[in-house]
């Protein structure tokens, strides 16, 4: 990372990933062509993420050939004018991680992954989860992404005095 003063640790990066409305999953097809798609992922622990999709399609074809992926997430993105120098800039919180994707074949793990996804995105509707899973389990694929190294985060954020918060300042500013 070029600006080390904006780098944040793995725990902070995971928090960004948890708060992001979606993550972009980047992959590379057999011809070396990049393919990136925004997906709704849920995290099980510090190194395991899940997404669901149809049982066939381009991303599954690519992942069978090359399972290495890059995850990116942004939980804050706010264009602003620098408070001390009137520069045009952006306040942001972002994270990225590298991992390996594989199809979930165990029905119990698949069900728990779908539960985690539902709990993350529709927690007030969990009473409908079992019926929905029963209707769609056979036509739904689940992919597990296991991180191959800790995620990293990056931010640009100003405090109430207009000073950029450098690495190590963990003030709770939204």
mmCIF file of N, CA and C in Angstrom, residues 34-119:
data_model
loop_
_atom_site.group_PDB
_atom_site.id
_atom_site.type_symbol
_atom_site.label_atom_id
_atom_site.label_comp_id
_atom_site.label_asym_id
_atom_site.label_seq_id
_atom_site.Cartn_x
_atom_site.Cartn_y
_atom_site.Cartn_z
ATOM 1 N N UNK A 34 -10.093 -10.545 -16.727
ATOM 2 C CA UNK A 34 -10.664 -10.299 -15.398
ATOM 3 C C UNK A 34 -12.188 -10.281 -15.462
ATOM 4 N N UNK A 35 -12.797 -10.694 -14.379
ATOM 5 C CA UNK A 35 -14.257 -10.693 -14.251
ATOM 6 C C UNK A 35 -14.563 -10.343 -12.803
ATOM 7 N N UNK A 36 -15.297 -9.264 -12.590
ATOM 8 C CA UNK A 36 -15.630 -8.803 -11.241
ATOM 9 C C UNK A 36 -17.139 -8.663 -11.144
ATOM 10 N N UNK A 37 -17.683 -9.114 -10.028
ATOM 11 C CA UNK A 37 -19.123 -9.054 -9.859
ATOM 12 C C UNK A 37 -19.454 -8.682 -8.411
ATOM 13 N N UNK A 38 -20.388 -7.730 -8.212
ATOM 14 C CA UNK A 38 -20.812 -7.393 -6.852
ATOM 15 C C UNK A 38 -21.743 -8.483 -6.328
ATOM 16 N N UNK A 39 -21.478 -8.960 -5.119
ATOM 17 C CA UNK A 39 -22.256 -10.052 -4.531
ATOM 18 C C UNK A 39 -22.568 -9.765 -3.068
ATOM 19 N N UNK A 40 -23.591 -10.420 -2.578
ATOM 20 C CA UNK A 40 -23.980 -10.321 -1.173
ATOM 21 C C UNK A 40 -23.325 -11.459 -0.406
ATOM 22 N N UNK A 41 -22.241 -11.165 0.286
ATOM 23 C CA UNK A 41 -21.509 -12.179 1.041
ATOM 24 C C UNK A 41 -21.787 -12.049 2.526
ATOM 25 N N UNK A 42 -21.716 -13.177 3.205
ATOM 26 C CA UNK A 42 -21.816 -13.197 4.657
ATOM 27 C C UNK A 42 -20.567 -13.896 5.185
ATOM 28 N N UNK A 43 -20.122 -13.451 6.350
ATOM 29 C CA UNK A 43 -18.894 -13.978 6.949
ATOM 30 C C UNK A 43 -19.236 -14.929 8.081
ATOM 31 N N UNK A 44 -18.561 -16.089 8.112
ATOM 32 C CA UNK A 44 -18.744 -17.046 9.206
ATOM 33 C C UNK A 44 -17.731 -16.808 10.321
ATOM 34 N N UNK A 45 -16.482 -16.520 9.941
ATOM 35 C CA UNK A 45 -15.421 -16.286 10.920
ATOM 36 C C UNK A 45 -14.385 -15.378 10.268
ATOM 37 N N UNK A 46 -13.202 -15.283 10.832
ATOM 38 C CA UNK A 46 -12.214 -14.336 10.316
ATOM 39 C C UNK A 46 -11.665 -14.671 8.936
ATOM 40 N N UNK A 47 -11.929 -15.866 8.446
ATOM 41 C CA UNK A 47 -11.378 -16.191 7.129
ATOM 42 C C UNK A 47 -12.358 -16.859 6.177
ATOM 43 N N UNK A 48 -13.638 -16.974 6.554
ATOM 44 C CA UNK A 48 -14.591 -17.685 5.712
ATOM 45 C C UNK A 48 -15.786 -16.814 5.350
ATOM 46 N N UNK A 49 -16.033 -16.693 4.058
ATOM 47 C CA UNK A 49 -17.165 -15.943 3.521
ATOM 48 C C UNK A 49 -17.980 -16.870 2.627
ATOM 49 N N UNK A 50 -19.263 -16.566 2.476
ATOM 50 C CA UNK A 50 -20.147 -17.344 1.599
ATOM 51 C C UNK A 50 -20.953 -16.414 0.703
ATOM 52 N N UNK A 51 -21.245 -16.893 -0.512
ATOM 53 C CA UNK A 51 -22.270 -16.274 -1.344
ATOM 54 C C UNK A 51 -23.074 -17.379 -2.002
ATOM 55 N N UNK A 52 -24.266 -17.028 -2.459
ATOM 56 C CA UNK A 52 -25.113 -17.998 -3.147
ATOM 57 C C UNK A 52 -25.392 -17.495 -4.559
ATOM 58 N N UNK A 53 -25.756 -18.426 -5.426
ATOM 59 C CA UNK A 53 -26.040 -18.083 -6.813
ATOM 60 C C UNK A 53 -26.786 -19.248 -7.457
ATOM 61 N N UNK A 54 -27.072 -19.109 -8.738
ATOM 62 C CA UNK A 54 -27.670 -20.209 -9.494
ATOM 63 C C UNK A 54 -26.642 -21.339 -9.592
ATOM 64 N N UNK A 55 -27.094 -22.508 -9.961
ATOM 65 C CA UNK A 55 -26.198 -23.671 -10.018
ATOM 66 C C UNK A 55 -25.352 -23.713 -11.281
ATOM 67 N N UNK A 56 -25.542 -22.773 -12.169
ATOM 68 C CA UNK A 56 -24.681 -22.676 -13.349
ATOM 69 C C UNK A 56 -24.553 -21.213 -13.746
ATOM 70 N N UNK A 57 -23.468 -20.903 -14.447
ATOM 71 C CA UNK A 57 -23.251 -19.533 -14.888
ATOM 72 C C UNK A 57 -21.774 -19.222 -15.003
ATOM 73 N N UNK A 58 -21.512 -18.030 -15.505
ATOM 74 C CA UNK A 58 -20.143 -17.616 -15.814
ATOM 75 C C UNK A 58 -19.223 -17.648 -14.596
ATOM 76 N N UNK A 59 -19.663 -17.103 -13.455
ATOM 77 C CA UNK A 59 -18.752 -17.061 -12.301
ATOM 78 C C UNK A 59 -18.390 -18.464 -11.822
ATOM 79 N N UNK A 60 -19.348 -19.386 -11.838
ATOM 80 C CA UNK A 60 -19.030 -20.760 -11.431
ATOM 81 C C UNK A 60 -18.083 -21.433 -12.429
ATOM 82 N N UNK A 61 -18.279 -21.157 -13.707
ATOM 83 C CA UNK A 61 -17.365 -21.699 -14.725
ATOM 84 C C UNK A 61 -15.940 -21.193 -14.495
ATOM 85 N N UNK A 62 -15.830 -19.896 -14.220
ATOM 86 C CA UNK A 62 -14.504 -19.308 -13.983
ATOM 87 C C UNK A 62 -13.877 -19.896 -12.725
ATOM 88 N N UNK A 63 -14.649 -19.990 -11.652
ATOM 89 C CA UNK A 63 -14.102 -20.477 -10.382
ATOM 90 C C UNK A 63 -13.680 -21.945 -10.444
ATOM 91 N N UNK A 64 -14.299 -22.735 -11.322
ATOM 92 C CA UNK A 64 -13.860 -24.124 -11.493
ATOM 93 C C UNK A 64 -12.481 -24.174 -12.140
ATOM 94 N N UNK A 65 -12.198 -23.214 -13.016
ATOM 95 C CA UNK A 65 -10.907 -23.156 -13.700
ATOM 96 C C UNK A 65 -9.842 -22.495 -12.843
ATOM 97 N N UNK A 66 -10.211 -21.376 -12.209
ATOM 98 C CA UNK A 66 -9.277 -20.624 -11.387
ATOM 99 C C UNK A 66 -9.996 -20.152 -10.126
ATOM 100 N N UNK A 67 -9.816 -20.844 -9.008
ATOM 101 C CA UNK A 67 -10.564 -20.513 -7.799
ATOM 102 C C UNK A 67 -10.019 -19.317 -7.000
ATOM 103 N N UNK A 68 -8.937 -18.703 -7.444
ATOM 104 C CA UNK A 68 -8.370 -17.572 -6.697
ATOM 105 C C UNK A 68 -9.194 -16.314 -6.941
ATOM 106 N N UNK A 69 -9.511 -15.604 -5.844
ATOM 107 C CA UNK A 69 -10.365 -14.427 -5.928
ATOM 108 C C UNK A 69 -9.790 -13.280 -5.110
ATOM 109 N N UNK A 70 -10.297 -12.098 -5.395
ATOM 110 C CA UNK A 70 -10.001 -10.900 -4.612
ATOM 111 C C UNK A 70 -11.341 -10.297 -4.211
ATOM 112 N N UNK A 71 -11.507 -10.031 -2.917
ATOM 113 C CA UNK A 71 -12.713 -9.385 -2.410
ATOM 114 C C UNK A 71 -12.410 -7.921 -2.125
ATOM 115 N N UNK A 72 -13.312 -7.040 -2.507
ATOM 116 C CA UNK A 72 -13.183 -5.632 -2.139
ATOM 117 C C UNK A 72 -14.513 -5.143 -1.579
ATOM 118 N N UNK A 73 -14.425 -4.225 -0.642
ATOM 119 C CA UNK A 73 -15.631 -3.681 -0.011
ATOM 120 C C UNK A 73 -15.411 -2.215 0.336
ATOM 121 N N UNK A 74 -16.483 -1.447 0.272
ATOM 122 C CA UNK A 74 -16.462 -0.044 0.684
ATOM 123 C C UNK A 74 -17.685 0.163 1.573
ATOM 124 N N UNK A 75 -17.459 0.633 2.808
ATOM 125 C CA UNK A 75 -18.595 0.863 3.703
ATOM 126 C C UNK A 75 -18.882 2.347 3.896
ATOM 127 N N UNK A 76 -17.998 3.189 3.413
ATOM 128 C CA UNK A 76 -18.234 4.635 3.465
ATOM 129 C C UNK A 76 -17.574 5.244 2.240
ATOM 130 N N UNK A 77 -18.292 6.131 1.591
ATOM 131 C CA UNK A 77 -17.737 6.836 0.447
ATOM 132 C C UNK A 77 -18.444 8.188 0.375
ATOM 133 N N UNK A 78 -17.716 9.239 0.730
ATOM 134 C CA UNK A 78 -18.346 10.552 0.834
ATOM 135 C C UNK A 78 -17.456 11.609 0.180
ATOM 136 N N UNK A 79 -17.863 12.118 -0.992
ATOM 137 C CA UNK A 79 -17.115 13.226 -1.590
ATOM 138 C C UNK A 79 -17.165 14.424 -0.649
ATOM 139 N N UNK A 80 -16.052 15.105 -0.530
ATOM 140 C CA UNK A 80 -15.993 16.241 0.390
ATOM 141 C C UNK A 80 -14.923 17.228 -0.069
ATOM 142 N N UNK A 81 -14.917 18.376 0.568
ATOM 143 C CA UNK A 81 -13.869 19.379 0.360
ATOM 144 C C UNK A 81 -12.974 19.313 1.590
ATOM 145 N N UNK A 82 -11.677 19.171 1.352
ATOM 146 C CA UNK A 82 -10.730 19.091 2.461
ATOM 147 C C UNK A 82 -10.925 20.249 3.417
ATOM 148 N N UNK A 83 -11.108 19.974 4.717
ATOM 149 C CA UNK A 83 -11.448 21.034 5.669
ATOM 150 C C UNK A 83 -10.361 22.074 5.881
ATOM 151 N N UNK A 84 -9.105 21.751 5.548
ATOM 152 C CA UNK A 84 -8.032 22.727 5.805
ATOM 153 C C UNK A 84 -7.427 23.308 4.540
ATOM 154 N N UNK A 85 -7.628 22.612 3.396
ATOM 155 C CA UNK A 85 -6.980 23.109 2.175
ATOM 156 C C UNK A 85 -7.943 23.264 0.999
ATOM 157 N N UNK A 86 -9.234 23.079 1.225
ATOM 158 C CA UNK A 86 -10.260 23.202 0.189
ATOM 159 C C UNK A 86 -10.020 22.290 -1.021
ATOM 160 N N UNK A 87 -9.287 21.191 -0.816
ATOM 161 C CA UNK A 87 -9.064 20.242 -1.911
ATOM 162 C C UNK A 87 -10.320 19.400 -2.109
ATOM 163 N N UNK A 88 -10.534 18.965 -3.340
ATOM 164 C CA UNK A 88 -11.618 18.036 -3.621
ATOM 165 C C UNK A 88 -11.098 16.646 -3.298
ATOM 166 N N UNK A 89 -11.805 15.936 -2.437
ATOM 167 C CA UNK A 89 -11.306 14.640 -1.982
ATOM 168 C C UNK A 89 -12.477 13.728 -1.650
ATOM 169 N N UNK A 90 -12.152 12.608 -1.086
ATOM 170 C CA UNK A 90 -13.144 11.600 -0.757
ATOM 171 C C UNK A 90 -12.807 11.003 0.600
ATOM 172 N N UNK A 91 -13.773 10.986 1.497
ATOM 173 C CA UNK A 91 -13.598 10.235 2.735
ATOM 174 C C UNK A 91 -14.108 8.828 2.443
ATOM 175 N N UNK A 92 -13.368 7.814 2.892
ATOM 176 C CA UNK A 92 -13.778 6.446 2.584
ATOM 177 C C UNK A 92 -13.281 5.478 3.639
ATOM 178 N N UNK A 93 -13.912 4.322 3.659
ATOM 179 C CA UNK A 93 -13.476 3.157 4.420
ATOM 180 C C UNK A 93 -13.552 2.001 3.440
ATOM 181 N N UNK A 94 -12.432 1.351 3.198
ATOM 182 C CA UNK A 94 -12.421 0.249 2.239
ATOM 183 C C UNK A 94 -11.576 -0.905 2.769
ATOM 184 N N UNK A 95 -11.795 -2.063 2.175
ATOM 185 C CA UNK A 95 -11.049 -3.255 2.577
ATOM 186 C C UNK A 95 -10.894 -4.166 1.378
ATOM 187 N N UNK A 96 -9.839 -4.984 1.432
ATOM 188 C CA UNK A 96 -9.668 -5.996 0.398
ATOM 189 C C UNK A 96 -9.007 -7.223 0.998
ATOM 190 N N UNK A 97 -9.243 -8.355 0.339
ATOM 191 C CA UNK A 97 -8.675 -9.616 0.802
ATOM 192 C C UNK A 97 -8.554 -10.564 -0.383
ATOM 193 N N UNK A 98 -7.641 -11.511 -0.261
ATOM 194 C CA UNK A 98 -7.457 -12.531 -1.288
ATOM 195 C C UNK A 98 -7.867 -13.875 -0.710
ATOM 196 N N UNK A 99 -8.436 -14.722 -1.563
ATOM 197 C CA UNK A 99 -8.879 -16.014 -1.071
ATOM 198 C C UNK A 99 -9.022 -17.038 -2.173
ATOM 199 N N UNK A 100 -9.519 -18.191 -1.768
ATOM 200 C CA UNK A 100 -9.755 -19.307 -2.682
ATOM 201 C C UNK A 100 -11.213 -19.718 -2.548
ATOM 202 N N UNK A 101 -11.890 -19.861 -3.673
ATOM 203 C CA UNK A 101 -13.311 -20.201 -3.692
ATOM 204 C C UNK A 101 -13.501 -21.677 -3.994
ATOM 205 N N UNK A 102 -14.505 -22.262 -3.337
ATOM 206 C CA UNK A 102 -14.878 -23.635 -3.658
ATOM 207 C C UNK A 102 -16.361 -23.834 -3.397
ATOM 208 N N UNK A 103 -16.952 -24.721 -4.189
ATOM 209 C CA UNK A 103 -18.367 -25.042 -4.053
ATOM 210 C C UNK A 103 -18.595 -25.766 -2.732
ATOM 211 N N UNK A 104 -19.679 -25.427 -2.069
ATOM 212 C CA UNK A 104 -20.085 -26.140 -0.865
ATOM 213 C C UNK A 104 -20.959 -27.309 -1.325
ATOM 214 N N UNK A 105 -20.549 -28.518 -0.966
ATOM 215 C CA UNK A 105 -21.299 -29.704 -1.376
ATOM 216 C C UNK A 105 -22.054 -30.351 -0.214
ATOM 217 N N UNK A 106 -21.659 -30.069 1.003
ATOM 218 C CA UNK A 106 -22.320 -30.616 2.177
ATOM 219 C C UNK A 106 -23.609 -29.834 2.446
ATOM 220 N N UNK A 107 -24.750 -30.520 2.490
ATOM 221 C CA UNK A 107 -26.036 -29.841 2.674
ATOM 222 C C UNK A 107 -26.131 -29.090 3.995
ATOM 223 N N UNK A 108 -25.543 -29.623 5.049
ATOM 224 C CA UNK A 108 -25.583 -28.921 6.344
ATOM 225 C C UNK A 108 -24.813 -27.613 6.285
ATOM 226 N N UNK A 109 -23.618 -27.627 5.696
ATOM 227 C CA UNK A 109 -22.846 -26.386 5.564
ATOM 228 C C UNK A 109 -23.563 -25.406 4.646
ATOM 229 N N UNK A 110 -24.154 -25.929 3.575
ATOM 230 C CA UNK A 110 -24.891 -25.081 2.632
ATOM 231 C C UNK A 110 -26.050 -24.376 3.343
ATOM 232 N N UNK A 111 -26.798 -25.121 4.131
ATOM 233 C CA UNK A 111 -27.935 -24.551 4.870
ATOM 234 C C UNK A 111 -27.451 -23.483 5.855
ATOM 235 N N UNK A 112 -26.364 -23.757 6.562
ATOM 236 C CA UNK A 112 -25.836 -22.785 7.524
ATOM 237 C C UNK A 112 -25.294 -21.542 6.825
ATOM 238 N N UNK A 113 -24.702 -21.726 5.653
ATOM 239 C CA UNK A 113 -24.228 -20.569 4.876
ATOM 240 C C UNK A 113 -25.410 -19.708 4.434
ATOM 241 N N UNK A 114 -26.462 -20.347 3.951
ATOM 242 C CA UNK A 114 -27.659 -19.600 3.546
ATOM 243 C C UNK A 114 -28.295 -18.903 4.754
ATOM 244 N N UNK A 115 -28.267 -19.540 5.900
ATOM 245 C CA UNK A 115 -28.776 -18.919 7.123
ATOM 246 C C UNK A 115 -27.957 -17.668 7.461
ATOM 247 N N UNK A 116 -26.647 -17.763 7.341
ATOM 248 C CA UNK A 116 -25.784 -16.608 7.632
ATOM 249 C C UNK A 116 -26.065 -15.460 6.666
ATOM 250 N N UNK A 117 -26.266 -15.789 5.401
ATOM 251 C CA UNK A 117 -26.571 -14.754 4.400
ATOM 252 C C UNK A 117 -27.911 -14.098 4.728
ATOM 253 N N UNK A 118 -28.916 -14.915 5.012
ATOM 254 C CA UNK A 118 -30.242 -14.391 5.351
ATOM 255 C C UNK A 118 -30.183 -13.551 6.630
ATOM 256 N N UNK A 119 -29.467 -14.036 7.621
ATOM 257 C CA UNK A 119 -29.347 -13.312 8.892
ATOM 258 C C UNK A 119 -28.674 -11.958 8.684
#
